[in-house]
Short mmCIF file of C-alpha atoms in Angstrom, two decimals:
data_model
loop_
_atom_site.label_atom_id
_atom_site.label_comp_id
_atom_site.label_asym_id
_atom_site.label_seq_id
_atom_site.Cartn_x
_atom_site.Cartn_y
_atom_site.Cartn_z
CA MET L 27 -58.55 46.08 -2.45
CA HIS L 28 -57.98 42.30 -1.36
CA SER L 29 -55.18 41.66 -4.11
CA ILE L 30 -53.40 44.89 -2.67
CA GLY L 31 -53.75 43.49 0.69
CA GLN L 32 -52.45 40.02 -0.41
CA ILE L 33 -49.44 41.61 -2.51
CA LEU L 34 -48.40 43.62 0.53
CA LYS L 35 -48.77 40.85 2.92
CA GLU L 36 -46.33 38.89 0.92
CA GLN L 37 -43.86 41.84 0.91
CA ILE L 38 -43.99 41.68 4.65
CA LEU L 39 -43.98 38.03 5.12
CA TYR L 40 -40.93 37.34 3.00
CA PHE L 41 -39.11 40.72 3.81
CA HIS L 42 -35.90 38.99 4.92
CA LEU L 43 -35.85 37.06 1.54
CA ILE L 44 -36.20 40.34 -0.27
CA ARG L 45 -33.28 41.63 1.59
CA ARG L 46 -31.08 38.66 1.05
CA LEU L 47 -31.96 38.06 -2.56
CA SER L 48 -31.15 41.69 -3.44
CA LEU L 49 -27.70 41.53 -2.19
CA PHE L 50 -27.17 38.24 -4.09
CA GLU L 51 -28.35 40.16 -7.09
CA ILE L 52 -25.77 42.82 -6.55
CA LYS L 53 -23.09 40.37 -5.88
CA SER L 54 -23.70 38.16 -8.85
CA LYS L 55 -23.81 41.19 -11.20
CA ASN L 56 -20.49 42.55 -9.92
CA ASN L 57 -18.36 39.63 -8.82
CA SER L 58 -16.30 39.33 -12.00
CA ASN L 59 -15.10 43.27 -11.71
CA TYR L 60 -12.05 44.10 -9.75
CA LEU L 61 -13.95 47.07 -8.20
CA GLY L 62 -16.93 44.83 -7.62
CA VAL L 63 -19.89 46.59 -6.25
CA SER L 64 -18.20 49.99 -6.12
CA TRP L 65 -19.23 50.22 -9.82
CA GLU L 66 -22.68 50.72 -8.75
CA ILE L 67 -21.62 54.17 -7.51
CA ILE L 68 -18.93 54.97 -9.85
CA ASN L 69 -20.79 54.50 -13.00
CA PRO L 70 -23.48 57.29 -11.89
CA LEU L 71 -20.71 59.66 -10.71
CA ILE L 72 -19.18 59.54 -14.30
CA GLN L 73 -22.65 60.27 -15.65
CA VAL L 74 -23.04 63.26 -13.27
CA GLY L 75 -19.85 64.64 -14.51
CA ILE L 76 -20.82 64.45 -18.25
CA TYR L 77 -24.33 65.66 -17.66
CA TRP L 78 -22.85 68.81 -15.70
CA PHE L 79 -20.36 69.42 -18.58
CA VAL L 80 -23.16 69.08 -21.20
CA PHE L 81 -26.14 70.84 -19.54
CA GLY L 82 -24.61 72.78 -16.76
CA TYR L 83 -21.48 74.34 -18.37
CA GLY L 84 -22.14 73.88 -21.89
CA ILE L 85 -25.76 74.79 -22.30
CA ARG L 86 -26.60 76.90 -19.48
CA GLY L 87 -23.25 78.54 -19.29
CA GLY L 88 -22.81 77.97 -15.68
CA GLN L 89 -26.09 79.88 -14.79
CA ASP L 90 -27.72 78.89 -11.45
CA VAL L 91 -31.39 77.71 -11.04
CA GLY L 92 -33.27 80.05 -8.76
CA GLY L 93 -30.27 80.67 -6.67
CA ILE L 94 -28.92 76.95 -6.58
CA PRO L 95 -25.78 76.22 -8.67
CA PHE L 96 -26.69 74.02 -11.42
CA PHE L 97 -24.44 71.23 -10.42
CA GLN L 98 -26.07 70.85 -6.82
CA TRP L 99 -29.59 71.39 -8.36
CA MET L 100 -29.01 68.75 -10.95
CA LEU L 101 -27.24 66.27 -8.30
CA ALA L 102 -30.39 66.28 -6.06
CA GLY L 103 -32.75 65.30 -8.85
CA ILE L 104 -30.52 62.95 -10.84
CA ILE L 105 -29.92 60.55 -7.83
CA VAL L 106 -33.71 59.91 -7.96
CA TRP L 107 -33.24 59.12 -11.57
CA PHE L 108 -30.38 56.74 -11.13
CA PHE L 109 -32.55 54.89 -8.75
CA ALA L 110 -35.81 54.88 -10.80
CA ASN L 111 -34.34 54.30 -14.15
CA PRO L 112 -32.42 50.90 -13.47
CA SER L 113 -35.26 49.88 -11.22
CA ILE L 114 -37.94 50.21 -13.81
CA LEU L 115 -35.91 48.75 -16.66
CA GLU L 116 -34.56 45.76 -14.59
CA GLY L 117 -37.67 45.35 -12.53
CA SER L 118 -39.88 45.12 -15.88
CA LYS L 119 -37.64 42.19 -16.88
CA ALA L 120 -37.52 40.70 -13.46
CA ILE L 121 -39.95 37.79 -13.82
CA TYR L 122 -39.29 36.60 -17.49
CA LYS L 123 -35.51 36.73 -16.94
CA ARG L 124 -35.77 34.42 -13.89
CA LYS L 125 -37.05 31.51 -15.69
CA THR L 126 -34.96 29.06 -13.21
CA ILE L 127 -36.63 30.68 -9.89
CA ILE L 128 -40.02 30.44 -11.50
CA SER L 129 -39.85 27.00 -13.13
CA LYS L 130 -38.02 24.94 -10.58
CA MET L 131 -39.44 26.16 -7.27
CA ASN L 132 -42.42 27.21 -5.43
CA PHE L 133 -41.89 30.76 -4.83
CA PRO L 134 -43.92 33.98 -3.82
CA MET L 135 -43.36 35.66 -7.09
CA SER L 136 -44.54 39.04 -6.24
CA VAL L 137 -41.00 39.59 -4.25
CA ILE L 138 -39.32 39.23 -7.52
CA PRO L 139 -39.67 42.85 -8.61
CA SER L 140 -39.29 44.05 -5.04
CA PHE L 141 -35.79 42.60 -4.59
CA VAL L 142 -34.68 43.84 -7.84
CA ILE L 143 -35.80 47.53 -6.60
CA PHE L 144 -34.14 46.60 -3.31
CA SER L 145 -30.69 45.76 -5.04
CA LYS L 146 -31.02 49.22 -6.62
CA LEU L 147 -31.80 51.04 -3.33
CA TYR L 148 -28.26 50.31 -1.85
CA PRO L 149 -26.46 52.24 -4.57
CA HIS L 150 -29.08 55.04 -4.13
CA LEU L 151 -28.41 55.09 -0.47
CA GLY L 152 -24.65 55.47 -1.20
CA LEU L 153 -25.20 58.34 -3.79
CA LEU L 154 -27.67 59.90 -1.30
CA ALA L 155 -24.70 59.94 1.21
CA ILE L 156 -22.47 61.27 -1.31
CA ALA L 157 -24.86 64.09 -2.41
CA ILE L 158 -25.57 64.98 1.29
CA VAL L 159 -21.78 65.28 2.02
CA THR L 160 -21.48 67.35 -1.16
CA PHE L 161 -24.33 69.73 -0.19
CA GLN L 162 -22.88 69.95 3.45
CA PHE L 163 -19.64 71.28 2.23
CA SER L 164 -20.89 73.64 -0.66
CA GLY L 165 -23.14 75.88 1.33
CA TYR L 166 -26.20 73.84 2.01
CA PRO L 167 -26.10 72.08 5.28
CA ILE L 168 -28.51 69.86 6.79
CA THR L 169 -31.68 71.43 8.13
CA ILE L 170 -34.99 70.55 9.75
CA TYR L 171 -36.26 69.94 6.13
CA TYR L 172 -34.01 66.91 5.74
CA LEU L 173 -36.85 64.97 7.80
CA GLN L 174 -38.84 64.90 4.34
CA ILE L 175 -36.22 62.58 2.66
CA PRO L 176 -37.25 59.38 4.41
CA TYR L 177 -40.65 60.23 3.16
CA PHE L 178 -39.69 60.78 -0.37
CA LEU L 179 -37.48 57.66 -0.20
CA PHE L 180 -40.49 55.63 0.69
CA SER L 181 -42.62 57.25 -1.88
CA THR L 182 -40.17 56.41 -4.51
CA VAL L 183 -39.95 52.66 -3.48
CA ILE L 184 -43.71 52.30 -3.47
CA LEU L 185 -43.96 54.08 -6.78
CA LEU L 186 -41.43 52.00 -8.38
CA PHE L 187 -42.72 48.77 -6.73
CA SER L 188 -46.38 49.64 -8.31
CA ILE L 189 -44.92 50.26 -11.83
CA THR L 190 -42.80 47.30 -11.80
CA LEU L 191 -45.56 44.92 -10.53
CA ILE L 192 -47.50 45.94 -13.73
CA THR L 193 -44.73 46.04 -16.15
CA SER L 194 -43.12 42.79 -14.93
CA THR L 195 -46.36 40.88 -15.53
CA LEU L 196 -46.92 42.57 -19.03
CA THR L 197 -43.56 41.99 -20.28
CA THR L 198 -43.75 38.12 -19.29
CA ILE L 199 -47.02 38.12 -21.35
CA ILE L 200 -45.76 40.17 -24.32
CA ARG L 201 -41.99 40.54 -24.56
CA ASP L 202 -42.32 43.44 -26.86
CA ILE L 203 -43.37 45.55 -23.88
CA GLN L 204 -39.77 45.63 -22.67
CA ASN L 205 -38.75 47.57 -25.66
CA LEU L 206 -41.46 50.02 -25.31
CA ILE L 207 -40.53 50.47 -21.83
CA ALA L 208 -36.85 51.18 -22.93
CA ALA L 209 -38.00 53.60 -25.34
CA PHE L 210 -40.23 55.41 -22.94
CA MET L 211 -37.51 55.72 -20.21
CA ARG L 212 -35.17 57.33 -22.67
CA MET L 213 -37.74 60.06 -22.92
CA LEU L 214 -38.64 60.13 -19.38
CA ILE L 215 -35.42 61.72 -18.26
CA TYR L 216 -36.20 64.63 -20.33
CA LEU L 217 -39.77 64.85 -19.23
CA THR L 218 -38.70 65.24 -15.66
CA PRO L 219 -36.81 68.34 -14.50
CA ILE L 220 -33.53 66.68 -13.84
CA LEU L 221 -31.12 68.17 -16.68
CA TRP L 222 -32.83 71.18 -17.59
CA VAL L 223 -35.17 73.74 -16.08
CA THR L 224 -38.70 73.69 -17.04
CA ARG L 225 -39.83 77.06 -15.35
CA SER L 226 -39.75 79.04 -18.52
CA LEU L 227 -42.31 76.84 -20.15
CA PRO L 228 -46.02 78.04 -20.35
CA ASP L 229 -48.03 77.17 -17.21
CA PHE L 230 -50.27 74.54 -18.81
CA VAL L 231 -47.44 72.62 -20.28
CA GLN L 232 -45.73 72.63 -16.67
CA MET L 233 -49.07 71.23 -15.42
CA VAL L 234 -49.03 68.52 -17.83
CA MET L 235 -45.61 67.50 -16.96
CA LYS L 236 -46.60 67.26 -13.21
CA ALA L 237 -48.53 64.32 -14.20
CA ASN L 238 -45.36 62.35 -14.23
CA PRO L 239 -44.94 61.11 -10.60
CA LEU L 240 -41.33 61.36 -10.72
CA TYR L 241 -41.74 65.14 -11.03
CA TYR L 242 -43.18 65.13 -7.56
CA LEU L 243 -40.38 62.92 -6.04
CA VAL L 244 -37.39 65.07 -7.75
CA GLU L 245 -38.99 68.45 -6.54
CA GLY L 246 -39.47 66.97 -3.22
CA TYR L 247 -36.06 65.73 -2.68
CA ARG L 248 -34.81 69.22 -3.89
CA ALA L 249 -37.03 71.00 -1.35
CA ALA L 250 -35.62 68.73 1.23
CA PHE L 251 -31.90 69.25 0.29
CA PHE L 252 -32.02 72.98 -0.24
CA GLY L 253 -34.20 73.87 2.93
CA GLN L 254 -36.81 75.41 0.57
CA SER L 255 -40.14 74.07 1.85
CA TRP L 256 -42.11 71.24 3.45
CA TYR L 257 -42.89 70.30 0.05
CA LEU L 258 -45.32 67.41 0.81
CA PHE L 259 -47.74 69.83 2.79
CA GLU L 260 -47.20 72.88 0.78
CA HIS L 261 -48.28 71.16 -2.18
CA TRP L 262 -50.86 68.90 -0.71
CA GLU L 263 -52.89 68.87 -3.78
CA TYR L 264 -49.78 67.18 -5.50
CA THR L 265 -49.35 64.90 -2.72
CA LEU L 266 -52.98 63.62 -3.03
CA TYR L 267 -52.40 63.18 -6.51
CA PHE L 268 -49.17 61.36 -6.20
CA TRP L 269 -50.85 58.93 -3.67
CA ALA L 270 -54.01 58.51 -5.65
CA LEU L 271 -51.90 57.59 -8.75
CA VAL L 272 -49.70 55.14 -6.53
CA PHE L 273 -53.01 53.37 -5.44
CA ILE L 274 -54.38 52.94 -8.85
CA LEU L 275 -51.20 51.64 -10.19
CA LEU L 276 -50.72 49.21 -7.13
CA TRP L 277 -54.38 48.10 -7.59
CA ILE L 278 -53.68 47.45 -11.22
CA GLY L 279 -50.55 45.54 -10.68
CA SER L 280 -51.77 43.37 -7.94
CA LYS L 281 -54.79 42.28 -9.94
CA LEU L 282 -52.68 41.71 -12.98
CA HIS L 283 -49.94 39.79 -10.96
CA LEU L 284 -52.54 37.62 -9.02
CA LYS L 285 -54.31 36.99 -12.32
CA PHE L 286 -51.45 35.85 -14.32
CA ARG L 287 -48.85 34.53 -11.98
CA SER L 288 -49.95 30.88 -12.14
CA HIS L 289 -49.46 31.22 -15.75
CA PHE L 290 -45.73 32.74 -15.79
CA VAL L 291 -44.12 29.34 -16.14
CA GLU L 292 -46.03 28.56 -19.47
CA LEU L 293 -45.43 32.19 -20.70
CA ILE L 294 -41.82 31.96 -20.47
CA MET G 6 -40.70 31.60 9.32
CA ASP G 7 -42.33 28.50 8.14
CA ARG G 8 -41.69 27.23 4.59
CA PHE G 9 -43.75 29.20 1.66
CA VAL G 10 -47.55 28.92 1.97
CA ARG G 11 -48.74 27.11 -1.02
CA GLU G 12 -51.39 28.70 -2.88
CA ASN G 13 -52.58 27.07 -6.08
CA VAL G 14 -55.59 28.04 -8.06
CA SER G 15 -56.61 24.74 -9.53
CA THR G 16 -54.96 22.04 -7.42
CA VAL G 17 -55.84 20.68 -4.07
CA ARG G 18 -52.89 20.36 -1.89
CA LEU G 19 -54.18 19.47 1.42
CA GLY G 20 -53.48 16.66 3.73
CA LEU G 21 -55.76 13.81 2.94
CA GLY G 22 -57.14 13.55 6.42
CA SER G 23 -57.08 10.32 8.61
CA GLU G 24 -59.01 8.20 6.24
CA ASP G 25 -55.90 7.11 4.46
CA MET G 26 -52.48 8.01 6.03
CA GLU G 27 -50.59 5.85 3.51
CA THR G 28 -51.43 7.82 0.55
CA SER G 29 -48.90 10.33 -0.60
CA VAL G 30 -49.90 11.57 -3.94
CA VAL G 31 -53.06 11.18 -5.79
CA ILE G 32 -53.40 12.18 -9.30
CA LYS G 33 -56.88 12.05 -10.70
CA ASN G 34 -57.82 12.58 -14.45
CA VAL G 35 -55.13 15.17 -14.93
CA THR G 36 -54.85 16.74 -18.41
CA LYS G 37 -52.46 19.25 -19.46
CA LYS G 38 -53.09 21.25 -22.65
CA TYR G 39 -50.55 23.47 -24.43
CA LYS G 40 -51.14 25.80 -27.28
CA LEU G 41 -48.87 25.49 -30.41
CA TYR G 42 -48.94 28.44 -32.45
CA ARG G 43 -47.43 28.70 -35.93
CA LYS G 44 -46.75 32.36 -36.10
CA ASN G 45 -46.45 35.13 -33.57
CA ARG G 46 -49.56 36.64 -34.68
CA GLU G 47 -51.41 33.80 -33.57
CA LYS G 48 -50.24 34.02 -30.11
CA VAL G 49 -51.22 37.83 -30.02
CA MET G 50 -54.62 37.02 -31.48
CA ASP G 51 -55.10 34.12 -28.92
CA LEU G 52 -54.38 36.47 -26.08
CA ILE G 53 -56.46 39.30 -27.25
CA LEU G 54 -59.52 37.71 -28.96
CA PRO G 55 -61.95 35.29 -27.33
CA LYS G 56 -61.80 33.11 -30.11
CA SER G 57 -59.26 30.30 -29.99
CA PHE G 58 -56.02 30.47 -32.18
CA GLY G 59 -53.53 27.76 -32.70
CA GLN G 60 -53.50 24.23 -32.25
CA ASP G 61 -54.35 22.41 -29.03
CA PHE G 62 -51.48 19.96 -27.96
CA TYR G 63 -51.99 17.44 -25.03
CA ALA G 64 -49.00 16.86 -23.09
CA LEU G 65 -51.02 14.76 -20.60
CA LYS G 66 -54.26 13.14 -21.27
CA ASN G 67 -56.43 11.92 -18.47
CA VAL G 68 -53.62 10.60 -16.33
CA SER G 69 -54.72 8.87 -13.01
CA PHE G 70 -52.52 7.04 -10.47
CA GLU G 71 -51.77 6.97 -6.65
CA ALA G 72 -48.57 6.80 -4.88
CA LYS G 73 -48.15 5.54 -1.54
CA LYS G 74 -45.74 6.65 1.60
CA GLY G 75 -42.49 4.80 0.99
CA GLU G 76 -42.88 3.97 -2.67
CA THR G 77 -40.58 4.65 -5.36
CA ILE G 78 -42.11 5.23 -8.66
CA GLY G 79 -40.17 5.22 -11.93
CA PHE G 80 -41.40 7.11 -14.94
CA VAL G 81 -40.66 5.68 -18.39
CA GLY G 82 -41.64 6.64 -21.84
CA THR G 83 -40.04 8.12 -25.06
CA ASN G 84 -39.05 11.51 -25.50
CA GLY G 85 -41.98 13.82 -25.10
CA SER G 86 -44.36 11.31 -23.70
CA GLY G 87 -45.16 13.78 -20.82
CA LYS G 88 -42.81 12.69 -18.03
CA SER G 89 -41.40 15.73 -17.06
CA THR G 90 -44.84 17.60 -17.45
CA LEU G 91 -46.12 15.17 -14.78
CA LEU G 92 -43.22 15.56 -12.55
CA ASN G 93 -43.69 19.37 -12.97
CA ILE G 94 -47.46 19.12 -11.86
CA ILE G 95 -46.62 16.81 -8.86
CA ALA G 96 -44.00 19.49 -7.84
CA GLY G 97 -46.63 22.11 -8.13
CA ILE G 98 -44.57 24.02 -10.62
CA ILE G 99 -47.00 24.24 -13.24
CA PRO G 100 -50.90 23.97 -12.88
CA PRO G 101 -52.82 21.05 -14.58
CA THR G 102 -55.43 22.21 -17.19
CA ASP G 103 -57.95 19.96 -15.85
CA GLY G 104 -58.14 17.20 -13.09
CA VAL G 105 -57.39 16.73 -9.31
CA VAL G 106 -53.67 16.71 -7.75
CA GLU G 107 -53.47 15.94 -4.10
CA VAL G 108 -50.11 16.03 -2.61
CA ASN G 109 -49.58 15.21 1.05
CA GLY G 110 -46.33 16.95 2.31
CA GLU G 111 -43.63 19.02 1.07
CA SER G 112 -41.96 18.08 -2.44
CA ALA G 113 -38.47 18.85 -3.47
CA TYR G 114 -37.59 18.80 -7.30
CA ILE G 115 -34.21 17.76 -8.49
CA ALA G 116 -32.98 18.41 -11.96
CA VAL G 117 -29.50 18.79 -13.23
CA ASN G 118 -28.07 22.11 -11.95
CA ALA G 119 -31.37 23.43 -11.33
CA GLY G 120 -31.37 27.10 -10.02
CA LEU G 121 -27.60 27.48 -9.33
CA LYS G 122 -26.31 30.85 -10.22
CA ASN G 123 -23.13 30.78 -12.17
CA GLU G 124 -21.53 34.01 -10.78
CA LEU G 125 -22.14 33.16 -7.22
CA THR G 126 -19.91 30.69 -5.12
CA GLY G 127 -21.26 27.20 -4.07
CA ARG G 128 -21.71 28.41 -0.48
CA GLU G 129 -23.75 31.40 -1.68
CA ASN G 130 -25.71 29.30 -3.92
CA ILE G 131 -26.57 27.01 -1.06
CA GLU G 132 -28.07 29.87 0.80
CA LEU G 133 -29.76 31.22 -2.30
CA LYS G 134 -31.53 28.05 -3.15
CA CYS G 135 -32.54 27.44 0.49
CA LEU G 136 -33.89 30.91 0.74
CA MET G 137 -35.91 30.07 -2.45
CA LEU G 138 -37.28 27.12 -0.82
CA GLY G 139 -38.44 29.13 2.06
CA PHE G 140 -36.03 28.24 4.84
CA SER G 141 -35.31 30.65 7.51
CA LYS G 142 -31.69 31.95 8.20
CA GLU G 143 -31.21 29.84 11.17
CA GLN G 144 -32.18 26.80 9.42
CA ILE G 145 -29.84 27.41 6.59
CA LYS G 146 -26.99 27.83 8.81
CA ARG G 147 -27.79 24.33 10.35
CA MET G 148 -28.06 22.70 7.05
CA GLU G 149 -25.09 24.18 5.57
CA PRO G 150 -22.37 21.89 6.75
CA ASP G 151 -24.26 18.89 5.96
CA ILE G 152 -24.91 20.26 2.39
CA ILE G 153 -21.27 20.90 1.80
CA GLU G 154 -20.13 17.51 3.42
CA PHE G 155 -22.33 15.50 1.15
CA ALA G 156 -21.39 17.45 -2.10
CA ASP G 157 -17.77 16.92 -1.38
CA ILE G 158 -16.27 19.38 -3.85
CA GLY G 159 -13.59 20.58 -1.47
CA PRO G 160 -12.08 24.16 -1.75
CA PHE G 161 -14.35 24.85 -4.91
CA ILE G 162 -17.14 25.47 -2.49
CA ASP G 163 -16.00 29.04 -2.19
CA GLN G 164 -15.56 29.31 -5.87
CA PRO G 165 -18.08 30.71 -8.36
CA VAL G 166 -20.11 27.97 -9.78
CA LYS G 167 -19.25 28.88 -13.26
CA SER G 168 -15.75 27.27 -12.62
CA TYR G 169 -17.55 23.94 -11.90
CA SER G 170 -17.43 20.69 -13.91
CA SER G 171 -20.92 19.50 -14.78
CA GLY G 172 -20.50 16.65 -12.33
CA MET G 173 -19.62 19.16 -9.35
CA LYS G 174 -22.67 21.22 -10.30
CA SER G 175 -25.07 18.16 -10.21
CA ARG G 176 -23.31 17.01 -6.82
CA LEU G 177 -23.95 20.42 -5.32
CA GLY G 178 -27.48 20.50 -6.70
CA PHE G 179 -28.18 17.09 -5.46
CA SER G 180 -26.87 17.62 -2.14
CA ILE G 181 -28.87 20.71 -1.50
CA SER G 182 -32.07 18.68 -2.48
CA VAL G 183 -31.62 15.71 -0.45
CA ASN G 184 -30.60 17.82 2.66
CA ILE G 185 -33.55 19.81 2.87
CA ASP G 186 -35.55 16.55 3.74
CA PRO G 187 -38.52 16.81 1.55
CA ASP G 188 -41.38 14.46 1.89
CA ILE G 189 -41.38 13.74 -1.64
CA LEU G 190 -38.50 13.77 -3.84
CA ILE G 191 -38.68 14.32 -7.41
CA ILE G 192 -35.67 13.31 -9.51
CA ASP G 193 -35.68 14.23 -13.18
CA GLU G 194 -32.60 12.46 -14.79
CA ALA G 195 -30.37 13.89 -12.19
CA LEU G 196 -28.33 10.97 -11.45
CA ALA G 197 -27.15 10.96 -15.06
CA VAL G 198 -24.17 12.87 -14.30
CA GLY G 199 -21.66 12.45 -11.53
CA ASP G 200 -19.20 9.50 -11.08
CA LYS G 201 -19.65 6.02 -9.70
CA ALA G 202 -18.77 6.84 -6.28
CA PHE G 203 -21.34 9.76 -6.05
CA ALA G 204 -24.19 7.75 -7.72
CA LYS G 205 -23.49 4.98 -5.00
CA LYS G 206 -23.74 7.58 -2.25
CA SER G 207 -26.88 9.15 -3.91
CA MET G 208 -28.26 5.69 -4.01
CA GLU G 209 -27.52 5.16 -0.33
CA ARG G 210 -29.19 8.36 0.40
CA MET G 211 -32.32 7.54 -1.61
CA ASN G 212 -32.63 4.13 0.02
CA ASP G 213 -32.50 5.88 3.35
CA PHE G 214 -35.29 8.10 2.29
CA LYS G 215 -37.51 5.06 1.15
CA GLU G 216 -36.86 3.42 4.59
CA ARG G 217 -38.13 6.57 6.22
CA GLY G 218 -41.36 6.44 4.33
CA LYS G 219 -40.61 9.09 1.96
CA THR G 220 -42.10 8.85 -1.54
CA ILE G 221 -39.85 9.16 -4.72
CA PHE G 222 -40.54 9.97 -8.26
CA PHE G 223 -37.75 8.94 -10.64
CA VAL G 224 -37.35 9.62 -14.41
CA SER G 225 -34.60 7.90 -16.22
CA HIS G 226 -33.85 6.52 -19.49
CA SER G 227 -31.73 3.96 -17.95
CA THR G 228 -34.01 0.93 -17.56
CA LYS G 229 -31.20 -0.50 -15.27
CA GLN G 230 -31.48 2.16 -12.76
CA ILE G 231 -35.07 1.84 -12.42
CA LYS G 232 -35.01 -1.76 -12.29
CA ASN G 233 -32.70 -1.50 -9.33
CA PHE G 234 -34.56 1.09 -7.53
CA CYS G 235 -38.34 1.47 -8.22
CA ASP G 236 -41.16 -0.53 -6.85
CA LYS G 237 -43.54 0.40 -9.49
CA VAL G 238 -43.20 1.98 -12.93
CA LEU G 239 -45.58 4.39 -14.65
CA TRP G 240 -45.14 3.99 -18.58
CA LEU G 241 -46.25 6.96 -20.36
CA GLN G 242 -47.10 7.20 -24.05
CA LYS G 243 -48.13 10.28 -25.84
CA GLY G 244 -49.60 11.85 -22.52
CA GLU G 245 -51.45 8.67 -21.64
CA VAL G 246 -50.74 6.03 -19.16
CA LYS G 247 -49.88 2.95 -21.02
CA ALA G 248 -49.31 0.87 -17.84
CA PHE G 249 -48.95 1.31 -14.39
CA GLY G 250 -47.64 -1.57 -11.98
CA PRO G 251 -44.83 -3.52 -10.35
CA THR G 252 -41.54 -2.75 -11.94
CA GLU G 253 -40.74 -6.22 -13.56
CA ASP G 254 -43.99 -6.40 -15.39
CA VAL G 255 -44.05 -2.84 -16.79
CA LEU G 256 -40.30 -2.75 -17.79
CA ASP G 257 -40.80 -6.07 -19.56
CA GLU G 258 -43.62 -4.65 -21.68
CA TYR G 259 -41.79 -1.43 -22.24
CA ASP G 260 -38.51 -2.95 -23.42
CA ALA G 261 -40.58 -5.08 -25.92
CA PHE G 262 -42.15 -1.78 -27.09
CA ILE G 263 -38.95 -0.13 -27.41
CA LYS G 264 -37.54 -3.01 -29.53
CA MET G 265 -40.46 -2.96 -31.67
CA ILE G 266 -40.18 0.81 -32.51
CA SER G 267 -36.50 0.69 -33.01
CA LYS G 268 -36.82 -2.08 -35.64
CA LYS G 269 -39.00 0.44 -37.71
CA PRO G 270 -37.69 3.57 -36.91
CA LYS G 271 -39.36 5.78 -39.63
CA LYS G 272 -42.65 5.24 -38.34
CA LYS G 273 -44.33 6.78 -35.24
CA LYS G 274 -41.49 8.74 -33.81
CA LYS G 275 -42.82 12.01 -34.56
CA VAL G 276 -43.19 13.19 -31.09
CA THR G 277 -43.17 17.08 -30.35
CA GLU G 278 -40.47 18.50 -28.01
CA ALA G 279 -42.82 20.85 -26.19
CA ALA G 280 -44.12 18.14 -24.09
CA SER G 281 -40.68 17.63 -22.42
CA ARG G 282 -40.69 20.99 -20.78
#
């Protein structure tokens, strides 16, 4: 409990640092391209096109998902993925890749995964805006259910932070874990209802799949966009599960991070 | 916002109280142990099993000394003698394995192009580095013109650092570090690059620091630089203090030692690189 408090306190105390560093992070990644930062949006949009062609047009033959056209259904879920996937992959590398930060300065290291996640948050907000405009003009106008979006956005950020707090520490100790994470993330996109519909599976299989916290977030975003339900209240057991999981991950992450952070320099 | 709150597990970093206002840094029986592993397997075993694997390597053994305010202390020693390790410990970057480190004030560590990001411009790097050191937005805005003026690299300040020459990089790095106005300045071979004019300017700035009662630690392989600049010299040999005292005395001894080992170069020069980290 104490460690969670300390980690969260550092996030609040150095919030302006997280904001500025995340901007530098995006800039330094895209400075050498002519289109610069816009690649953070263009790249996912190209992928959306391909996924729609393969899974929507090809495999499903243009069939809708419970009354929602496949393209919209997929777009609502995949924007969460485009946020979560790079955040986890790069957040896990965050500490050991930043040797210069860690070895030359006295720095609150728990903000390193957060500013990496934040640097992925801006493109996510851009994609979110594009998705909302798309829905607006394709028959799914803004409804009162949109109020859930800030909640799910916040939940996503907290979940990603908890995960990367653990993984960034583990990868610094044992570099091989990064390969494991990369392999796992490649599977995860198919274990989350983003590209294909899981509703035809047996109930218990669906239950097991729901253990994946991204499932909760993807379905929550969808419920908000398509005005289906107050997902977080209607599935309150699932909401409780999600937050219990986040709490446990955050607890483990904080403990690990605080235990090992004075040794990061030596481990790199 | 204030500068980062330092939080260190094994190190005492407090004001020393009123009993001795003149002391700046106290190092007491500091030991730094690294583990050397022959195979990756040993590394994993050491991490998982309680039994110890791998070979112990002492980068520092029982090092003790004191530095007063306004003193400039040079560190000399052959490669791998533990100079950089000691500087890192004073800067609070790495914790010592054993012993007490008391540092009275804020320290800045300068190494050649430390922490500059190649893809960002010089100006962005200034902000980035100051942010990392815990300065607020307003403080950075105030410091920026001075840093740019001191670095004196003209229009390159708005170009990505990857287009800089190594001299320009070290100018910028040095300029940032001296302008953050630390109480303790730790310089690791940073003056080796840069032209005569800049070196002179840097020396003037450092003399200015000295007069204002700041402590400077200085590592250089140039005994001439140390002779000109340092009040005292700490000579490290294989992680142990061989001598500590007034510059003249220690340097004479050190020069004699260097002459001796360069006469018979085959013997006694097996020093591990790990210590120079």
